mmCIF file of C-alpha atoms and ligand atoms in Angstrom:
data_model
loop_
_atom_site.group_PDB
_atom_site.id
_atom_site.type_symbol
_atom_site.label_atom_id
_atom_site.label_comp_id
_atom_site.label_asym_id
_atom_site.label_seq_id
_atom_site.Cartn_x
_atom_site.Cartn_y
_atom_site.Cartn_z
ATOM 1 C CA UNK S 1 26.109 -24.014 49.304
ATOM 2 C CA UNK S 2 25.869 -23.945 53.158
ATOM 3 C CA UNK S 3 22.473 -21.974 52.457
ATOM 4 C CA UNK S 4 21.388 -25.281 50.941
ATOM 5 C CA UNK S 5 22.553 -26.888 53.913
ATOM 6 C CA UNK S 6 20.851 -24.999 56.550
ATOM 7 C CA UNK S 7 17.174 -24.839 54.691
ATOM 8 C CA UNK S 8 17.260 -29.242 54.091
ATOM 9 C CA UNK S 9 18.244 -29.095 58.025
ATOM 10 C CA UNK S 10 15.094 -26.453 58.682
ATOM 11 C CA UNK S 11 12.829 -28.547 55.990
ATOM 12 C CA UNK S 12 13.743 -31.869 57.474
ATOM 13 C CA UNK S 13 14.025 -31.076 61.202
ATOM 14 C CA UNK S 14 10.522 -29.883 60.609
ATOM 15 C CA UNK S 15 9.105 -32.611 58.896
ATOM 16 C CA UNK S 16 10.442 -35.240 61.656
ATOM 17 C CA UNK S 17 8.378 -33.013 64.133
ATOM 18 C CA UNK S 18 5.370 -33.119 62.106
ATOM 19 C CA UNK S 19 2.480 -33.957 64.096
ATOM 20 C CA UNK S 20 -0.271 -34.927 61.168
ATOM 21 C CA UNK S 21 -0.370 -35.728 57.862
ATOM 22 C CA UNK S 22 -1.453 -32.578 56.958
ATOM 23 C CA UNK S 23 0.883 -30.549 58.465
ATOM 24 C CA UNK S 24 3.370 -33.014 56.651
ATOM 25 C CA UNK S 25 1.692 -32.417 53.097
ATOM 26 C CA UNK S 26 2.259 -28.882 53.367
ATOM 27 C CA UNK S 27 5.464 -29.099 54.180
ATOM 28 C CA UNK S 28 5.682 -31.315 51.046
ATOM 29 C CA UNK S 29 4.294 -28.924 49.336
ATOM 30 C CA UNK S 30 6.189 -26.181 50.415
ATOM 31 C CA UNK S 31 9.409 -28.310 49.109
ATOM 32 C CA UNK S 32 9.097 -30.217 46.757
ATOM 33 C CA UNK S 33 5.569 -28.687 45.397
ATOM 34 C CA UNK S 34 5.508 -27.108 41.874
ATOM 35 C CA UNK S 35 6.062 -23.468 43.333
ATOM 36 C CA UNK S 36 8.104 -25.502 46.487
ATOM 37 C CA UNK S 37 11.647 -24.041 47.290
ATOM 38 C CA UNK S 38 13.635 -27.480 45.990
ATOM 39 C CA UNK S 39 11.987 -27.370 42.795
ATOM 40 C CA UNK S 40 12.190 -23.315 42.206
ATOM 41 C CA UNK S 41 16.092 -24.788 42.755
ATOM 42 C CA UNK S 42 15.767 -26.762 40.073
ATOM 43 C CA UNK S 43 14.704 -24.748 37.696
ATOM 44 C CA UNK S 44 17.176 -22.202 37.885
ATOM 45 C CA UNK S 45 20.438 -25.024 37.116
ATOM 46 C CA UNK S 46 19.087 -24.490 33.255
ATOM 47 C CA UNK S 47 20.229 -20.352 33.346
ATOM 48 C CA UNK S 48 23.636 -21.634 34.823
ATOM 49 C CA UNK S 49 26.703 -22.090 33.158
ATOM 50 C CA UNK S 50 27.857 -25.717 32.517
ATOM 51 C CA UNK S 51 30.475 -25.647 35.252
ATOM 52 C CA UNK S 52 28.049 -24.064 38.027
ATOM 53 C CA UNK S 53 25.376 -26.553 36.886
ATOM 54 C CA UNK S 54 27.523 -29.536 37.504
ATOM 55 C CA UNK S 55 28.984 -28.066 41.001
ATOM 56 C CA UNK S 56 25.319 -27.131 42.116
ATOM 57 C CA UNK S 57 23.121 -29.747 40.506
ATOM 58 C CA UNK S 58 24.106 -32.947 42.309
ATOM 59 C CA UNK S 59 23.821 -30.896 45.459
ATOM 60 C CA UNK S 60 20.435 -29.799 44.748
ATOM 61 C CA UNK S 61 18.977 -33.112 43.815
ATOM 62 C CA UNK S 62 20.765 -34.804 46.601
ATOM 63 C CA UNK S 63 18.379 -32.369 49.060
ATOM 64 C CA UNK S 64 15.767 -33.063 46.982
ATOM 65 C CA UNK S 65 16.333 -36.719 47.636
ATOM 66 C CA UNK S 66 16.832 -36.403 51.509
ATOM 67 C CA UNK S 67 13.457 -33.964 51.519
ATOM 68 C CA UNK S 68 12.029 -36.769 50.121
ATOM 69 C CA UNK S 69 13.162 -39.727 51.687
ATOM 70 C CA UNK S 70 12.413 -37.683 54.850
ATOM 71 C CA UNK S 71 8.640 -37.374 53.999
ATOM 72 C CA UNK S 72 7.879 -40.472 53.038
ATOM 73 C CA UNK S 73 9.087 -41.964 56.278
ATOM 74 C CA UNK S 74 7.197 -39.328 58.546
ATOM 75 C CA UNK S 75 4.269 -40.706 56.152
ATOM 76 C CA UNK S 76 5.001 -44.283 57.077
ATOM 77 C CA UNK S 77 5.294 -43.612 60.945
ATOM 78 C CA UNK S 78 2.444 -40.649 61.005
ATOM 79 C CA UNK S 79 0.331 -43.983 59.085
ATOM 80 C CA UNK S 80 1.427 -46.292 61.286
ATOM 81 C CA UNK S 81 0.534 -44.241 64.848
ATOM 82 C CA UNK S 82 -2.923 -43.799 63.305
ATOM 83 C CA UNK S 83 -3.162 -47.335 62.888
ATOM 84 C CA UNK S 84 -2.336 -48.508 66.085
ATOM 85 C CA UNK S 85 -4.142 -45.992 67.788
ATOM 86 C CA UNK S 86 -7.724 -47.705 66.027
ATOM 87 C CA UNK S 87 -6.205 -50.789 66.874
ATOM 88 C CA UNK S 88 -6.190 -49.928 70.223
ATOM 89 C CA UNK S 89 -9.546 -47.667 70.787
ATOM 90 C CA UNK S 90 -11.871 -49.911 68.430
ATOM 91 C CA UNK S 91 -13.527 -53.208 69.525
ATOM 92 C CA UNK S 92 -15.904 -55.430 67.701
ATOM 93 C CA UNK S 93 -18.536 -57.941 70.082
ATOM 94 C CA UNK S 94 -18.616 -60.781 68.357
ATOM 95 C CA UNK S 95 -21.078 -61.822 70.784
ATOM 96 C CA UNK S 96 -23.580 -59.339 69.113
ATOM 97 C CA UNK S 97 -26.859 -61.313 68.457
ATOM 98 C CA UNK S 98 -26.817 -61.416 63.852
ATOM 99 C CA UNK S 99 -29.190 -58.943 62.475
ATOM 100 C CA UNK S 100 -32.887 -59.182 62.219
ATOM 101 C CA UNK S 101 -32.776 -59.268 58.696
ATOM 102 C CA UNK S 102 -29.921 -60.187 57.164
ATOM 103 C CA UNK S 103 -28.677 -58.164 53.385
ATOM 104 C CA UNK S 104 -27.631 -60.033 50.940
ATOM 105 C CA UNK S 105 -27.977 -63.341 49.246
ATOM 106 C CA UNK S 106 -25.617 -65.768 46.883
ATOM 107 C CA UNK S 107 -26.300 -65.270 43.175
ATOM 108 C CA UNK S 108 -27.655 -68.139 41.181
ATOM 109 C CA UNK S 109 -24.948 -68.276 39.564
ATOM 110 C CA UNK S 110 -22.417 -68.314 41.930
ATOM 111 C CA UNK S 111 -24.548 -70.769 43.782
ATOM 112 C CA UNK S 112 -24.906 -73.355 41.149
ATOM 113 C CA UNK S 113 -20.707 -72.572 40.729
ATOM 114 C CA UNK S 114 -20.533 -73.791 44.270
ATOM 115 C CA UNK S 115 -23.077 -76.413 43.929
ATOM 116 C CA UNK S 116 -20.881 -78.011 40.405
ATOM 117 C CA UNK S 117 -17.789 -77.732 42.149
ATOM 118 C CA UNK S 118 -18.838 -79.812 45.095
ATOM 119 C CA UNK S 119 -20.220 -82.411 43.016
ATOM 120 C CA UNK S 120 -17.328 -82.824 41.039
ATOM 121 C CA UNK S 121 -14.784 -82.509 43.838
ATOM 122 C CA UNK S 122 -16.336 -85.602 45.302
ATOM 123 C CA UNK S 123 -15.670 -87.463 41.573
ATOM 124 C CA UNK S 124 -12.272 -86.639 42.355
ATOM 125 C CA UNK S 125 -12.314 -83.168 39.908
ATOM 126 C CA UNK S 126 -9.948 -80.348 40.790
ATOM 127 C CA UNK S 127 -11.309 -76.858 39.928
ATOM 128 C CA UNK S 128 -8.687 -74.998 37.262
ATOM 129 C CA UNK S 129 -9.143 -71.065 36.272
ATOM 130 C CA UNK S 130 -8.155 -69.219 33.069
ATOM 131 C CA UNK S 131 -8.197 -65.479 32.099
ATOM 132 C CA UNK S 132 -10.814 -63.745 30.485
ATOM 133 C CA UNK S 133 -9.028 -62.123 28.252
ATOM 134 C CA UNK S 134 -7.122 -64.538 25.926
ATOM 135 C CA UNK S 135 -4.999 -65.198 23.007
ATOM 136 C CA UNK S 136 -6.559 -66.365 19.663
ATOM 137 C CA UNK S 137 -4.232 -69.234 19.655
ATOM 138 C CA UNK S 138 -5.520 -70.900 22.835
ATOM 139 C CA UNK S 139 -8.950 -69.613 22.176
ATOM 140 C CA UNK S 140 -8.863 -71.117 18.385
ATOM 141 C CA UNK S 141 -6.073 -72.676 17.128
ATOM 142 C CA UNK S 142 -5.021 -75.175 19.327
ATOM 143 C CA UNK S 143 -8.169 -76.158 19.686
ATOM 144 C CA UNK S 144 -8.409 -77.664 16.391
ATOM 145 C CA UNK S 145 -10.196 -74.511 14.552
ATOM 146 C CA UNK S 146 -7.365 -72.255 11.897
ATOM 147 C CA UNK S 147 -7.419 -68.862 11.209
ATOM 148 C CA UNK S 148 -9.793 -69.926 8.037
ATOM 149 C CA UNK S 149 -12.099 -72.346 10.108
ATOM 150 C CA UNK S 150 -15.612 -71.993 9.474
ATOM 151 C CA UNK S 151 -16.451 -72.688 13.274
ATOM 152 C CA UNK S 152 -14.639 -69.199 14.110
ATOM 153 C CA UNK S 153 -17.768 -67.173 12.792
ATOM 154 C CA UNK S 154 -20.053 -68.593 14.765
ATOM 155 C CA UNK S 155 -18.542 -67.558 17.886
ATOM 156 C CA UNK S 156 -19.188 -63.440 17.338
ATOM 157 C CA UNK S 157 -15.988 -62.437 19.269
ATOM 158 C CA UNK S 158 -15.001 -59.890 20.575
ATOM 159 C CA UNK S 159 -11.620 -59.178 19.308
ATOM 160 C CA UNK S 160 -9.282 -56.044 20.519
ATOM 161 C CA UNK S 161 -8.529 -53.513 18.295
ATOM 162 C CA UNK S 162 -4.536 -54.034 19.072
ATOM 163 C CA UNK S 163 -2.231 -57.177 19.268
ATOM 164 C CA UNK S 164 -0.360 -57.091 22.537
ATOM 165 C CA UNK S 165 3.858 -56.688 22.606
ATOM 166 C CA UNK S 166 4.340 -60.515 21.675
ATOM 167 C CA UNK S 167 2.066 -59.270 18.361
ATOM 168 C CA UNK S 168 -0.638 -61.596 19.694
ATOM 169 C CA UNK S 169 -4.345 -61.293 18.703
ATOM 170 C CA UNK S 170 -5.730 -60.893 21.904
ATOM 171 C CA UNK S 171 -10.011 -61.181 22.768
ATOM 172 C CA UNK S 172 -12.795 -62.387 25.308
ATOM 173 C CA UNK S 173 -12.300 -65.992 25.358
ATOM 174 C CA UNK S 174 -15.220 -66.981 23.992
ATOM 175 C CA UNK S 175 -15.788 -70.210 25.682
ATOM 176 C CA UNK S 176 -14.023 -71.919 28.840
ATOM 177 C CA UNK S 177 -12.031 -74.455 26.550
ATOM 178 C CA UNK S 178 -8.913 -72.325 26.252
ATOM 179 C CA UNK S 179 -9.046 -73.592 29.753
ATOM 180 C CA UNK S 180 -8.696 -77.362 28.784
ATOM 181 C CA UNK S 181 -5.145 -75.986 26.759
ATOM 182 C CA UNK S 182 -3.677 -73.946 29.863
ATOM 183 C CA UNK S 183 -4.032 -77.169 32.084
ATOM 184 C CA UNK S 184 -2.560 -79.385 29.351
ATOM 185 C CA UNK S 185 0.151 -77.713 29.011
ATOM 186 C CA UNK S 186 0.798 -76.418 32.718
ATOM 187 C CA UNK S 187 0.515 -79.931 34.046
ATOM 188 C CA UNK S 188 0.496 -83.182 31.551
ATOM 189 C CA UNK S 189 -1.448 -85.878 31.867
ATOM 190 C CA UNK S 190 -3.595 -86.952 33.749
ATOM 191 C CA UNK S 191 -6.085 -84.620 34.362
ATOM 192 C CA UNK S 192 -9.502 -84.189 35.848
ATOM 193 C CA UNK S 193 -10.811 -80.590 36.065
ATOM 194 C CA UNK S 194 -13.770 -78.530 35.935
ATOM 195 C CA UNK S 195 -12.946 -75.019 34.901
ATOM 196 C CA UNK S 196 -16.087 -72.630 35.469
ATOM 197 C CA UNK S 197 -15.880 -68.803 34.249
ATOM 198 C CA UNK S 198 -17.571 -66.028 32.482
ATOM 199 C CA UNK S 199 -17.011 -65.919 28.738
ATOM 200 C CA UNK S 200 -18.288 -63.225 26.501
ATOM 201 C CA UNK S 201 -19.996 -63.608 22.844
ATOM 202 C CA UNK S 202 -21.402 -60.312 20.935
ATOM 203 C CA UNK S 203 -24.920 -61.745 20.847
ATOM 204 C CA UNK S 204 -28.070 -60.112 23.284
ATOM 205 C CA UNK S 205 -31.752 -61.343 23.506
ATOM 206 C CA UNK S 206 -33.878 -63.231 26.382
ATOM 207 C CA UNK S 207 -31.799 -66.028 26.393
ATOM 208 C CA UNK S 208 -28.387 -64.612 25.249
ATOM 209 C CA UNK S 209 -25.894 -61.709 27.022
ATOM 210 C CA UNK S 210 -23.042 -60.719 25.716
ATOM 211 C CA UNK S 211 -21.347 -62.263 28.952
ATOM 212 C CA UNK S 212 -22.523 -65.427 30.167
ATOM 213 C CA UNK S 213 -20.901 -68.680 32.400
ATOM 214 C CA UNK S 214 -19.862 -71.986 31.243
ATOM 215 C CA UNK S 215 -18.426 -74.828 33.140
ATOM 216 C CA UNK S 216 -15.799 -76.861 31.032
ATOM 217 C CA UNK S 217 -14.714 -80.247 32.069
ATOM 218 C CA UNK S 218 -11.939 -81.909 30.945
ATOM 219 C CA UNK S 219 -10.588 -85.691 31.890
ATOM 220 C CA UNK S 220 -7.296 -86.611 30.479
ATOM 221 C CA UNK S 221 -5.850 -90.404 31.379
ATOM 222 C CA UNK S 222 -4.958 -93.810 29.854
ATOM 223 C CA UNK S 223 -7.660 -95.626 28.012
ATOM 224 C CA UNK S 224 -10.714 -93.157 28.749
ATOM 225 C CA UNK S 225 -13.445 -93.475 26.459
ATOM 226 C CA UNK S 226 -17.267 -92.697 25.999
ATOM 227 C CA UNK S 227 -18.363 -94.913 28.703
ATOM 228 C CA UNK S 228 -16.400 -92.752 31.069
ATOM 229 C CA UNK S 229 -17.773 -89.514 29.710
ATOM 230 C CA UNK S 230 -21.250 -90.990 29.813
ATOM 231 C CA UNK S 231 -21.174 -92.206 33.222
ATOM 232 C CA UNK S 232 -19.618 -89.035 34.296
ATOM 233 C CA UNK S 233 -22.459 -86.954 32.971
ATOM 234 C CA UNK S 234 -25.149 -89.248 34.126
ATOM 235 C CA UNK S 235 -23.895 -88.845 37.627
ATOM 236 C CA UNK S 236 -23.009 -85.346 37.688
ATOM 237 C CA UNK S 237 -26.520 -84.148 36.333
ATOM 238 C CA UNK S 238 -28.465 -86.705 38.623
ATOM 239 C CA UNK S 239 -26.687 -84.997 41.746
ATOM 240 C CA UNK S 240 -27.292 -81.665 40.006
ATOM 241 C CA UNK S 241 -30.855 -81.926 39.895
ATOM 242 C CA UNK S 242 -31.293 -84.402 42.469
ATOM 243 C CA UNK S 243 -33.555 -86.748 40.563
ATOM 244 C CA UNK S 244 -32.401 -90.685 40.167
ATOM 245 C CA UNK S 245 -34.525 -91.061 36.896
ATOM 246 C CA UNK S 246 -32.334 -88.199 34.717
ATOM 247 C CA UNK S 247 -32.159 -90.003 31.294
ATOM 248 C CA UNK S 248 -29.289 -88.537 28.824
ATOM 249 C CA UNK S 249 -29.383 -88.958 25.175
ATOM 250 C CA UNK S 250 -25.729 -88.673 22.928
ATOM 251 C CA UNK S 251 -26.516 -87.402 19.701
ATOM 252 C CA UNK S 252 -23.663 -87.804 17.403
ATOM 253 C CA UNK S 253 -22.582 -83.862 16.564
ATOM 254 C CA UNK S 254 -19.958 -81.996 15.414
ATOM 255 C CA UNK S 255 -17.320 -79.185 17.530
ATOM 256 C CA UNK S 256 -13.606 -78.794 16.246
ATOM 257 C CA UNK S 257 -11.881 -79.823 19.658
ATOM 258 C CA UNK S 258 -13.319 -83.523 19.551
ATOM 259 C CA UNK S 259 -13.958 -86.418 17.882
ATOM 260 C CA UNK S 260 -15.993 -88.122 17.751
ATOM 261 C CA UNK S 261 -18.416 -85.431 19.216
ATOM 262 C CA UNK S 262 -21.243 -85.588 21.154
ATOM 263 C CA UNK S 263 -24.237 -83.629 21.837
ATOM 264 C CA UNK S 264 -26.201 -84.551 25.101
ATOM 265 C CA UNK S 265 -29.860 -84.325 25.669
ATOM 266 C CA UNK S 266 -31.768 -84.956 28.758
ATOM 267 C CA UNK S 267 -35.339 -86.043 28.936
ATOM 268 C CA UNK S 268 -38.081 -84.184 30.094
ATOM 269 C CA UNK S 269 -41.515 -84.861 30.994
ATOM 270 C CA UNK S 270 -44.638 -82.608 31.145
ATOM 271 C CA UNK S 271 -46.154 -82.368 35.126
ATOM 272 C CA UNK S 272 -49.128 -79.760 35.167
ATOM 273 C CA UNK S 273 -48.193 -77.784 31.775
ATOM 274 C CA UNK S 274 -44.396 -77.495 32.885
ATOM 275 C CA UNK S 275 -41.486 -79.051 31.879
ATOM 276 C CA UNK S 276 -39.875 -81.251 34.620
ATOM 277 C CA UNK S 277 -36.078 -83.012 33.610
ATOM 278 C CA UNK S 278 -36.910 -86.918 34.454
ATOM 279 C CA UNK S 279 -38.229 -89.718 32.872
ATOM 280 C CA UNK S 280 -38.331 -91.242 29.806
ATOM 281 C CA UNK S 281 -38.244 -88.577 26.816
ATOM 282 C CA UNK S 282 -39.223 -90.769 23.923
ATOM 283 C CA UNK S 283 -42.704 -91.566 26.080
ATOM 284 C CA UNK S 284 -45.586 -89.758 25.024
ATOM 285 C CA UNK S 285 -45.573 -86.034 26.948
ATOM 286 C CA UNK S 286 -42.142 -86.795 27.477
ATOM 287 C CA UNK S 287 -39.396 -84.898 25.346
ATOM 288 C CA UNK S 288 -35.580 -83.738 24.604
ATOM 289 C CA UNK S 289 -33.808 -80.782 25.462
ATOM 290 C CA UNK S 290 -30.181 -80.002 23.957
ATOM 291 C CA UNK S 291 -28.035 -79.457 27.314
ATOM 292 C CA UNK S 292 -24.203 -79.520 26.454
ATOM 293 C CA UNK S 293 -21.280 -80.398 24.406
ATOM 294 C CA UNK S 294 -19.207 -83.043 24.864
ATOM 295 C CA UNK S 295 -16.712 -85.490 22.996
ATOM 296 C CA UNK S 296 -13.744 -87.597 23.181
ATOM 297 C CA UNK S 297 -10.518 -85.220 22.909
ATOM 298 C CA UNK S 298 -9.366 -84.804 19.574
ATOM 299 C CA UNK S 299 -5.553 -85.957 18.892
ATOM 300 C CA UNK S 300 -4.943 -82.803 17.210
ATOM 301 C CA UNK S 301 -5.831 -80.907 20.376
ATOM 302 C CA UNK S 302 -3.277 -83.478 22.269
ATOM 303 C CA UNK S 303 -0.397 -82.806 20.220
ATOM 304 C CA UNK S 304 -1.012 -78.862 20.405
ATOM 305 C CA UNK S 305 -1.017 -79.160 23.873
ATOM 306 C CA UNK S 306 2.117 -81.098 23.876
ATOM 307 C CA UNK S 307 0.582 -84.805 24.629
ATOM 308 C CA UNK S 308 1.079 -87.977 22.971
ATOM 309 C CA UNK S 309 -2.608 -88.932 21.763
ATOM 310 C CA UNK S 310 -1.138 -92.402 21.304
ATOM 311 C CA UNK S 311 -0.638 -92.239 24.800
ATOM 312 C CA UNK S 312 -2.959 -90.004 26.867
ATOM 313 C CA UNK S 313 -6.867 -89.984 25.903
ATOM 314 C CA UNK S 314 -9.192 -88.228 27.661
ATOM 315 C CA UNK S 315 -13.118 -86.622 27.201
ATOM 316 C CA UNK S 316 -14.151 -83.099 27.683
ATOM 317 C CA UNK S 317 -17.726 -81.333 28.169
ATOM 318 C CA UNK S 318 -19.104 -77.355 28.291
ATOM 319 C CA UNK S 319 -22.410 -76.159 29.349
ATOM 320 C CA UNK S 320 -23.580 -73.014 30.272
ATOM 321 C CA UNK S 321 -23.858 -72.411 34.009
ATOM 322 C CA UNK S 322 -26.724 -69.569 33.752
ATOM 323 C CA UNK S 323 -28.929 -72.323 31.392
ATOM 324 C CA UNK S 324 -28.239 -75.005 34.731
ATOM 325 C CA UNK S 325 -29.622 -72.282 37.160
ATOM 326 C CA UNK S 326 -32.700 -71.391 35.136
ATOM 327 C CA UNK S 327 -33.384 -75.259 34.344
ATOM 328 C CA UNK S 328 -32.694 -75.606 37.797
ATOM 329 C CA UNK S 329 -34.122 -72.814 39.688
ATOM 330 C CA UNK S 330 -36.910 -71.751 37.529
ATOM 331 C CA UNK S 331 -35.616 -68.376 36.538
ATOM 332 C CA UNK S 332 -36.761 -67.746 32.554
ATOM 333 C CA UNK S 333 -34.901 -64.009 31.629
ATOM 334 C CA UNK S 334 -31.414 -64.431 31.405
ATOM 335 C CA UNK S 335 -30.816 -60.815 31.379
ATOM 336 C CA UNK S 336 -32.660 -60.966 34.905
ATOM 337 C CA UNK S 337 -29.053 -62.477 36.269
ATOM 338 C CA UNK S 338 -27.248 -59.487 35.394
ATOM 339 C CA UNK S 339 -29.049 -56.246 35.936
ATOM 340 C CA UNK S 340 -28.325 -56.445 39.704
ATOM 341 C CA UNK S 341 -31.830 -55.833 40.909
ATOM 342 C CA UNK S 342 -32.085 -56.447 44.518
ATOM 343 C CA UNK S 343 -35.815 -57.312 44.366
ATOM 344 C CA UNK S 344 -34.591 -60.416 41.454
ATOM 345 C CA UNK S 345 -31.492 -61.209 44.163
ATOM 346 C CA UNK S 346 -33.529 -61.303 47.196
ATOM 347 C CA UNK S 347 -36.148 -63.580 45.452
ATOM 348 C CA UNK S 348 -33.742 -65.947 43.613
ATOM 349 C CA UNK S 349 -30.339 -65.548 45.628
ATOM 350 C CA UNK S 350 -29.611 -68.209 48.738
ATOM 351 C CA UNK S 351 -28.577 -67.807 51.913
ATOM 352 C CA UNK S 352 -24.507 -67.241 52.477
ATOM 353 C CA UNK S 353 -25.129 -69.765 55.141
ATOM 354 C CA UNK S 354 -26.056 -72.600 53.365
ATOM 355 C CA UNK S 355 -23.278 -74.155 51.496
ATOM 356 C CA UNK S 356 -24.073 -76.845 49.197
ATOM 357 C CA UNK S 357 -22.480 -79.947 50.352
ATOM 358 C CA UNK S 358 -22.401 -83.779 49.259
ATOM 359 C CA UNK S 359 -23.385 -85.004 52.837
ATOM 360 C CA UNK S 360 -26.468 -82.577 53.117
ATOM 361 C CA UNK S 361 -27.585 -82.405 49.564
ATOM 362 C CA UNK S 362 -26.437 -80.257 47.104
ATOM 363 C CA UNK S 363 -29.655 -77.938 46.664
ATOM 364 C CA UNK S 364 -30.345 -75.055 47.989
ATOM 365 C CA UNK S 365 -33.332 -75.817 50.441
ATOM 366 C CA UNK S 366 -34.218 -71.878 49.636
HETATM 367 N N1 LIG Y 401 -16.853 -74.824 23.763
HETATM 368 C C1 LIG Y 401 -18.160 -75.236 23.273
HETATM 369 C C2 LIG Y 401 -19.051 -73.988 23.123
HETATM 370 O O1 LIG Y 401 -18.835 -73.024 23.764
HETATM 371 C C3 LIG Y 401 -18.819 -76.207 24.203
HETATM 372 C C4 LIG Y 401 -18.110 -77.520 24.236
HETATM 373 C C5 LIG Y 401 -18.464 -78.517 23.348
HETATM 374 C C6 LIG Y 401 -17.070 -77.754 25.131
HETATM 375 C C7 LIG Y 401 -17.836 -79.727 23.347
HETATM 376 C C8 LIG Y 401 -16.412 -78.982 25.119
HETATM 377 C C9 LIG Y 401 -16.812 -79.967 24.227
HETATM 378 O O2 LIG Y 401 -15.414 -79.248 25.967
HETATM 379 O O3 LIG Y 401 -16.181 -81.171 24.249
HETATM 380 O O4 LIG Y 401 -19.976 -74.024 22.361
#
């Protein structure tokens, strides 16, 4: 037993003297390594008789234990020298004139992110996050669409193969509504968020990916109705696209999550062969594009998120962030966005220097 004693004393007086991490991992290894004297130790209690085994084998593993506990604080100090030591010998001028040519630019998407949530802070909007991988029920169900709802098949999910330990369906949410749920029931009423985010839909072409960003907003108060959403719109998209004349059109529609349901339009008008969002879209060159979702809350989706809809009201809207930056920026290959292409990023990113801002405009001024 006192042989024990004396190699722990050897192994640990010589780990506490240890002069590099190096030397210290072969000393580890030399221990408590697969061939390392501790665990060659080990190994032999199973050839001992029950009585030797339970004399020796607390021993053992109790020098096993100090050998251990010996290493890992060498480690910690041997760490922590090194650290201090850069601390001390490195030095950064910040008075270094910024480079020439500076790498890098903000996404369009993250810009137009930054550009959304600015707006809507200043309507008094909170930004609110959800994950990207969600469970069917706040995906689907609570938001008004069953296991058997038609409005499920048109969403080409992408489901996992296994239900997690609470025997949950798990996916990719397939829109940023789940997010309207998670704040319901986090916080009550009221509400006013925007919840941006990538969401994921089997689905590929120019104008599809199978991961793409929407922006989901969600007002929840007493006595809210259309006019609010309406006015809400009209001002967030005229401070989008900095144009006073943006005209909307609310098409009655249909989505499980509201009622009544709207489907908003805004009007274009032709300017040297190109489409330009302004004016009047019933005019002659004029027209309609489809731009988002929208609708008054439905009760149902109240009372799953534990509200009383006698009570509490509210509107919500989704659009997709990537379709904002093309309208807006003049991109036309969605799949562009996402194949990381420097040449695409340094033509259509911004500068990390300009951050869009109420007082100074929210566009980019490229
Ligand atoms: N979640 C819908 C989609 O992905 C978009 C949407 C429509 C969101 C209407 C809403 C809404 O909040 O009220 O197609």
């Amino acid at each position: 037993m006192s042989e024990l004693q004396t190699r722990k004393d050897q192994a640990i007086a010589a780990i506490d003297a240890a002069d590099n991490l190096d030397a210290l991992e072969a000393l580890r290894v030399e221990a408590l390594g697969k061939q390392g004297w501790i665990s060659l130790l080990l190994k032999t209690l199973g050839q001992m008789s029950p009585e030797e085994r339970q004399n020796q084998a607390p021993a053992i593993q109790a020098a096993r234990g100090e050998v251990a506990d010996a290493i890992a604080a060498r480690k910690a100090a041997l760490e922590n020298a090194e650290l201090e030591r850069r601390l001390a010998s490195e030095t950064l001028d910040l008075s270094l004139p910024a480079p020439q040519a500076p790498r890098g630019s903000v996404h369009p998407v993250s810009q137009v992110m930054d550009e959304l949530a600015e707006i809507f802070a200043d309507l008094g909007f909170s930004v609110a996050t959800g994950p990207e991988i969600e469970d069917d029920w706040h995906n689907f169900t609570a938001l008004n669409m069953a296991e058997t709802h038609p409005a499920r098949a048109m969403h080409d999910t992408f489901y996992f193969p296994d239900r997690d330990a609470e025997k949950r369906q798990m996916l990719l949410r397939t829109h940023t509504s789940p997010v309207q749920i998670r704040s319901m029931v986090a916080q009550g009423a009221p509400i006013r968020i925007i919840a941006p985010g990538r969401v994921y839909r089997s689905d590929s072409d120019a104008t599809h990916t199978p991961m793409f960003h929407q922006i989901e907003g969600l007002v929840i108060d007493r006595d809210i109705h259309l006019g609010h959403l309406k006015w809400t719109l009209e001002t967030f998209l005229k401070a989008f696209f900095e144009r006073d004349d943006i005209v909307l059109r609310l098409r009655p529609s249909y989505f499980p999550f509201t009622e009544p349901s709207v489907e908003v339009d805004v009007g274009w008008q032709a300017v040297n062969g190109r489409r330009v969002l302004g004016g009047d879209g019933d005019a002659p060159g004029h027209g309609w594009m489809e731009l988002l979702g929208s609708g008054m809350v439905n009760r149902r989706v109240l009372e799953f998120a534990g509200l009383d809809p006698d009570e509490w009201q509210g509107f919500a809207f989704g659009v997709g962030v990537d379709r904002l930056a093309m309208l807006k920026y003049g991109m036309d290959d969605l799949r562009a966005f996402f194949d990381g292409d420097a040449r695409w990023l340094a033509h259509y990113g911004f500068s990390a220097f300009d951050q869009p801002s109420i007082s100074a405009g929210v566009g980019a001024r490229a």
